[in-house]
Short mmCIF file of C-alpha atoms and ligand atoms in Angstrom, two decimals:
data_model
loop_
_atom_site.label_atom_id
_atom_site.label_comp_id
_atom_site.label_asym_id
_atom_site.label_seq_id
_atom_site.Cartn_x
_atom_site.Cartn_y
_atom_site.Cartn_z
CA UNK A 1 97.88 114.53 70.51
CA UNK A 2 99.11 115.94 73.85
CA UNK A 3 102.77 115.31 74.79
CA UNK A 4 102.92 111.70 76.04
CA UNK A 5 104.45 112.54 79.43
CA UNK A 6 102.66 114.52 82.10
CA UNK A 7 104.76 115.78 85.01
CA UNK A 8 102.37 116.37 87.89
CA UNK A 9 104.49 118.96 89.73
CA UNK A 10 107.74 120.76 89.00
CA UNK A 11 110.76 118.50 89.55
CA UNK A 12 114.48 119.33 89.81
CA UNK A 13 116.07 120.53 86.60
CA UNK A 14 118.22 117.43 86.18
CA UNK A 15 115.11 115.34 85.40
CA UNK A 16 113.74 117.89 82.97
CA UNK A 17 117.11 118.20 81.24
CA UNK A 18 117.14 114.47 80.67
CA UNK A 19 113.67 114.56 79.15
CA UNK A 20 114.80 117.32 76.79
CA UNK A 21 118.05 115.55 75.95
CA UNK A 22 116.10 112.41 75.05
CA UNK A 23 113.69 114.57 73.01
CA UNK A 24 110.69 113.43 74.96
CA UNK A 25 107.75 115.76 74.77
CA UNK A 26 106.31 116.52 78.19
CA UNK A 27 104.00 118.93 79.92
CA UNK A 28 104.39 120.10 83.51
CA UNK A 29 101.23 120.71 85.48
CA UNK A 30 100.56 124.39 84.75
CA UNK A 31 98.47 124.97 87.89
CA UNK A 32 101.45 125.32 90.24
CA UNK A 33 99.69 123.28 92.93
CA UNK A 34 98.75 119.68 93.61
CA UNK A 35 95.94 118.62 91.28
CA UNK A 36 92.72 117.02 92.44
CA UNK A 37 91.83 113.59 91.09
CA UNK A 38 89.45 115.09 88.51
CA UNK A 39 92.05 117.60 87.35
CA UNK A 40 94.66 114.89 87.05
CA UNK A 41 92.26 112.77 85.03
CA UNK A 42 91.62 115.71 82.67
CA UNK A 43 95.36 116.29 82.19
CA UNK A 44 96.03 112.60 81.59
CA UNK A 45 93.47 112.29 78.80
CA UNK A 46 95.22 110.74 75.79
CA UNK A 47 98.56 110.47 77.63
CA UNK A 48 100.52 107.36 78.37
CA UNK A 49 103.06 108.29 81.00
CA UNK A 50 102.84 110.07 84.32
CA UNK A 51 105.73 111.31 86.43
CA UNK A 52 104.29 112.14 89.84
CA UNK A 53 105.26 112.89 93.42
CA UNK A 54 104.18 111.34 96.70
CA UNK A 55 101.61 114.07 97.26
CA UNK A 56 99.66 113.03 94.15
CA UNK A 57 96.96 110.51 94.94
CA UNK A 58 96.72 108.02 92.11
CA UNK A 59 93.76 106.00 93.28
CA UNK A 60 91.58 103.41 91.56
CA UNK A 61 89.31 106.11 90.10
CA UNK A 62 92.20 107.96 88.48
CA UNK A 63 93.49 104.68 87.08
CA UNK A 64 90.08 103.60 85.81
CA UNK A 65 89.42 106.96 84.15
CA UNK A 66 92.78 107.21 82.40
CA UNK A 67 92.48 104.44 79.83
CA UNK A 68 95.56 105.48 77.83
CA UNK A 69 97.89 105.42 80.86
CA UNK A 70 100.69 102.84 80.55
CA UNK A 71 103.17 103.78 83.23
CA UNK A 72 103.62 105.82 86.40
CA UNK A 73 107.04 106.91 87.65
CA UNK A 74 106.68 107.97 91.28
CA UNK A 75 109.48 110.33 92.27
CA UNK A 76 109.72 108.85 95.79
CA UNK A 77 110.76 105.64 97.48
CA UNK A 78 107.34 105.16 99.10
CA UNK A 79 104.43 104.38 96.80
CA UNK A 80 101.48 104.28 99.18
CA UNK A 81 100.01 107.20 97.18
CA UNK A 82 99.35 104.83 94.28
CA UNK A 83 96.73 102.10 94.18
CA UNK A 84 99.10 99.37 93.06
CA UNK A 85 96.42 96.70 92.85
CA UNK A 86 94.35 98.85 90.47
CA UNK A 87 97.43 99.71 88.40
CA UNK A 88 98.51 96.07 88.21
CA UNK A 89 95.02 94.95 87.21
CA UNK A 90 95.20 97.39 84.30
CA UNK A 91 98.76 96.37 83.38
CA UNK A 92 100.12 99.82 84.26
CA UNK A 93 103.77 99.80 85.25
CA UNK A 94 104.69 101.67 88.44
CA UNK A 95 108.23 102.63 89.42
CA UNK A 96 109.75 104.37 92.44
CA UNK A 97 113.17 105.73 93.40
CA UNK A 98 114.60 103.56 96.14
CA UNK A 99 118.33 103.39 96.69
CA UNK A 100 119.24 106.93 95.74
CA UNK A 101 117.74 108.43 98.89
CA UNK A 102 118.88 105.85 101.42
CA UNK A 103 121.89 107.65 102.85
CA UNK A 104 120.26 111.09 102.81
CA UNK A 105 117.24 109.81 104.70
CA UNK A 106 119.47 107.98 107.18
CA UNK A 107 121.38 111.24 107.76
CA UNK A 108 118.14 113.05 108.50
CA UNK A 109 117.00 110.27 110.83
CA UNK A 110 120.19 110.84 112.78
CA UNK A 111 119.60 114.58 112.84
CA UNK A 112 116.26 113.82 114.51
CA UNK A 113 117.77 111.31 116.93
CA UNK A 114 120.38 113.80 118.12
CA UNK A 115 118.00 116.74 117.93
CA UNK A 116 115.45 115.08 120.21
CA UNK A 117 117.86 113.39 122.61
CA UNK A 118 120.01 116.49 123.09
CA UNK A 119 117.10 118.96 122.78
CA UNK A 120 118.83 120.89 120.00
CA UNK A 121 115.85 122.82 118.53
CA UNK A 122 114.58 123.62 122.02
CA UNK A 123 118.01 124.88 123.08
CA UNK A 124 118.25 126.92 119.88
CA UNK A 125 114.86 128.54 120.57
CA UNK A 126 115.94 129.26 124.16
CA UNK A 127 119.19 130.90 123.06
CA UNK A 128 117.60 133.00 120.32
CA UNK A 129 114.94 134.20 122.76
CA UNK A 130 117.71 135.76 124.85
CA UNK A 131 117.06 133.40 127.75
CA UNK A 132 120.67 132.18 127.97
CA UNK A 133 121.95 134.18 130.88
CA UNK A 134 124.79 131.88 131.88
CA UNK A 135 125.98 128.28 132.02
CA UNK A 136 123.96 126.01 134.26
CA UNK A 137 124.66 122.48 135.37
CA UNK A 138 121.19 121.29 134.47
CA UNK A 139 120.60 123.65 131.58
CA UNK A 140 119.00 121.86 128.65
CA UNK A 141 120.30 118.50 129.85
CA UNK A 142 119.09 115.82 127.50
CA UNK A 143 119.81 112.14 127.09
CA UNK A 144 122.98 110.45 125.87
CA UNK A 145 122.80 108.65 122.55
CA UNK A 146 126.14 106.86 122.62
CA UNK A 147 126.11 103.51 124.33
CA UNK A 148 122.30 103.28 124.30
CA UNK A 149 120.04 100.75 122.62
CA UNK A 150 118.65 101.67 119.21
CA UNK A 151 115.57 99.76 118.04
CA UNK A 152 115.17 99.77 114.27
CA UNK A 153 111.72 98.79 113.06
CA UNK A 154 112.05 97.69 109.43
CA UNK A 155 115.43 96.49 108.19
CA UNK A 156 115.24 97.67 104.61
CA UNK A 157 117.85 99.90 102.98
CA UNK A 158 117.19 102.92 105.19
CA UNK A 159 116.91 100.92 108.42
CA UNK A 160 120.29 99.33 107.69
CA UNK A 161 121.85 102.71 106.84
CA UNK A 162 120.60 104.15 110.14
CA UNK A 163 122.03 101.14 111.97
CA UNK A 164 125.41 101.56 110.24
CA UNK A 165 125.68 105.08 111.64
CA UNK A 166 124.78 103.78 115.11
CA UNK A 167 127.91 101.62 115.16
CA UNK A 168 129.97 104.82 115.40
CA UNK A 169 127.97 105.81 118.45
CA UNK A 170 128.78 102.52 120.16
CA UNK A 171 125.13 101.56 120.37
CA UNK A 172 123.53 98.21 120.94
CA UNK A 173 121.22 97.65 117.99
CA UNK A 174 118.00 95.67 117.90
CA UNK A 175 115.91 95.30 114.79
CA UNK A 176 112.44 94.09 114.05
CA UNK A 177 111.64 92.69 110.64
CA UNK A 178 109.41 89.94 109.27
CA UNK A 179 112.53 88.30 107.81
CA UNK A 180 116.06 88.14 109.18
CA UNK A 181 118.46 90.66 107.64
CA UNK A 182 121.97 89.23 107.27
CA UNK A 183 123.45 92.63 106.40
CA UNK A 184 122.35 94.46 109.54
CA UNK A 185 123.48 91.54 111.68
CA UNK A 186 126.86 91.23 109.96
CA UNK A 187 127.83 94.89 109.56
CA UNK A 188 126.22 96.35 112.67
CA UNK A 189 126.05 93.43 115.08
CA UNK A 190 122.29 94.00 115.31
CA UNK A 191 120.09 91.40 116.95
CA UNK A 192 116.62 90.55 115.66
CA UNK A 193 113.86 91.02 118.22
CA UNK A 194 110.10 90.82 118.35
CA UNK A 195 108.42 94.22 118.40
CA UNK A 196 107.44 94.04 122.06
CA UNK A 197 110.99 93.31 123.27
CA UNK A 198 112.41 95.98 120.98
CA UNK A 199 109.99 98.58 122.35
CA UNK A 200 110.67 97.57 125.95
CA UNK A 201 114.46 97.63 125.60
CA UNK A 202 115.27 100.53 123.27
CA UNK A 203 115.99 104.08 124.33
CA UNK A 204 115.57 105.16 120.71
CA UNK A 205 112.99 103.54 118.45
CA UNK A 206 113.29 104.45 114.79
CA UNK A 207 110.66 103.48 112.20
CA UNK A 208 111.64 102.42 108.68
CA UNK A 209 108.71 100.43 107.33
CA UNK A 210 106.64 101.12 104.22
CA UNK A 211 103.03 102.12 104.79
CA UNK A 212 100.81 99.10 104.12
CA UNK A 213 97.58 97.88 105.72
CA UNK A 214 99.80 95.80 108.06
CA UNK A 215 101.89 98.75 109.24
CA UNK A 216 99.12 101.34 109.63
CA UNK A 217 99.11 102.28 113.35
CA UNK A 218 101.88 99.76 114.00
CA UNK A 219 102.75 102.08 116.87
CA UNK A 220 99.62 102.87 118.86
CA UNK A 221 98.62 103.29 122.49
CA UNK A 222 99.60 99.73 123.45
CA UNK A 223 103.02 99.90 121.78
CA UNK A 224 103.76 103.36 123.21
CA UNK A 225 102.83 101.92 126.59
CA UNK A 226 105.58 99.33 126.21
CA UNK A 227 108.27 101.95 125.61
CA UNK A 228 110.57 103.19 128.34
CA UNK A 229 109.80 106.57 129.94
CA UNK A 230 113.25 107.78 128.80
CA UNK A 231 112.74 106.59 125.21
CA UNK A 232 112.34 108.65 122.04
CA UNK A 233 110.33 107.67 118.98
CA UNK A 234 111.68 108.69 115.58
CA UNK A 235 109.57 108.48 112.42
CA UNK A 236 110.98 109.20 108.98
CA UNK A 237 108.85 106.55 107.23
CA UNK A 238 105.17 107.40 106.80
CA UNK A 239 102.91 109.23 109.25
CA UNK A 240 100.06 106.71 109.49
CA UNK A 241 102.49 104.09 110.85
CA UNK A 242 102.01 105.93 114.16
CA UNK A 243 98.71 106.70 115.86
CA UNK A 244 99.48 110.39 116.25
CA UNK A 245 96.71 111.10 118.77
CA UNK A 246 98.02 108.32 121.02
CA UNK A 247 101.54 109.69 120.55
CA UNK A 248 100.55 113.20 121.64
CA UNK A 249 98.92 111.73 124.72
CA UNK A 250 101.99 109.62 125.59
CA UNK A 251 104.30 112.62 125.14
CA UNK A 252 102.07 114.94 127.13
CA UNK A 253 101.79 112.48 129.99
CA UNK A 254 105.55 111.87 129.98
CA UNK A 255 105.08 108.17 129.21
CA UNK A 256 107.88 108.54 126.66
CA UNK A 257 110.58 111.21 126.68
CA UNK A 258 110.34 112.62 123.18
CA UNK A 259 109.68 112.19 119.50
CA UNK A 260 111.28 113.27 116.26
CA UNK A 261 108.88 113.29 113.35
CA UNK A 262 109.39 114.02 109.69
CA UNK A 263 106.02 112.59 108.62
CA UNK A 264 102.45 112.91 109.88
CA UNK A 265 99.28 110.94 109.84
CA UNK A 266 97.26 113.54 107.94
CA UNK A 267 100.07 115.40 106.27
CA UNK A 268 100.49 118.36 106.15
CA UNK A 269 98.16 118.68 109.18
CA UNK A 270 99.54 117.94 112.63
CA UNK A 271 97.54 116.18 115.34
CA UNK A 272 96.03 118.64 117.82
CA UNK A 273 98.52 119.51 120.54
CA UNK A 274 101.59 118.15 118.77
CA UNK A 275 103.09 121.52 117.84
CA UNK A 276 102.67 122.78 121.41
CA UNK A 277 104.94 120.13 122.92
CA UNK A 278 108.56 121.01 123.79
CA UNK A 279 109.80 117.42 123.71
CA UNK A 280 109.23 116.92 119.98
CA UNK A 281 111.21 117.89 116.92
CA UNK A 282 108.96 118.37 113.91
CA UNK A 283 110.18 118.50 110.33
CA UNK A 284 108.17 119.04 107.12
CA UNK A 285 108.80 115.66 105.42
CA UNK A 286 112.35 116.40 104.28
CA UNK A 287 113.97 112.98 104.72
CA UNK A 288 115.41 112.91 101.22
CA UNK A 289 115.63 116.68 100.80
CA UNK A 290 119.23 117.30 99.90
CA UNK A 291 119.81 119.10 96.63
CA UNK A 292 121.92 116.22 95.36
CA UNK A 293 119.43 113.50 96.25
CA UNK A 294 116.32 115.28 95.01
CA UNK A 295 118.09 115.88 91.67
CA UNK A 296 119.05 112.23 91.50
CA UNK A 297 115.46 111.18 92.32
CA UNK A 298 114.16 113.29 89.43
CA UNK A 299 116.76 111.77 87.13
CA UNK A 300 115.95 108.22 88.23
CA UNK A 301 112.23 108.85 87.69
CA UNK A 302 112.89 109.96 84.13
CA UNK A 303 115.22 107.01 83.54
CA UNK A 304 112.44 104.70 84.74
CA UNK A 305 110.04 106.25 82.26
CA UNK A 306 112.61 105.66 79.54
CA UNK A 307 113.09 102.08 80.56
CA UNK A 308 109.48 101.13 81.10
CA UNK A 309 108.51 98.57 78.58
CA UNK A 310 111.97 98.90 77.01
CA UNK A 311 110.83 101.12 74.17
CA UNK A 312 107.93 102.97 75.56
CA UNK A 313 108.79 106.47 74.36
C1 GLV B 1 109.87 110.13 100.79
O1 GLV B 1 109.21 110.09 101.76
C2 GLV B 1 109.92 109.08 99.81
O2 GLV B 1 109.22 108.08 99.95
O3 GLV B 1 110.67 109.24 98.84
#
């Protein structure tokens, strides 16, 4: 019998230590790269538990062809990489790691907000290139963040954490959510708005929704057209929430001022033209990438495996 747990990609040591401490036999994907569906299926033969990352696609075929699989611990908050309906139909438990990455992702969202508004990466490139020849009154002038309107789309844990930070910047906060969020209203004085009003009124629009069929291309040509010409779009949720081709066009034509992106529609590919724009800050999907948080995510994933079914292992 193969070890019951398959770890699809190396994870931080804290998770592996916990597996060893609990004397759980596991195998880490030996290939050192993301496995294809067929490879994953071959590795999962006879195994019951999978610990995977958001770059592993666990679709209906993988689920159908892994009859011994009982549980999947996804080491991520998002779980759009897993066909939940197929897993549920087979009675396979699926867990994720929300909560532990909330503050870290909110911090990174703020790094993007400030980076785009105040043109930090652009100014850094300029300085390193030896182009700083003296102070100038208009040199690298960006937009203020304090006192502006922040539009939060999706008032889950991360949306609320981003809003909490905005209070310190004296911002007016709008949020869009299918249900009212008492916490964001109480602790941040945020006001609920429909998406159109939020897009029309916000200087910074920050996306914090899960990727679902309802949120795919939530921000497209029409929505970008509603935004102010001095507005910035920030996305630390999932790439396909934004129509990236429409975004490149809006940025190129100056219909919005800038964008800060940590996620992409066809990750890791970027839409044509995106990387050539000065008014964007582009990060390689590092929202939760602090050493502390990634270790905690690995630990929580292993704890979920241990807890699944109460006595699964
Ligand atoms: C990161 O994007 C996550 O969902 O954990």
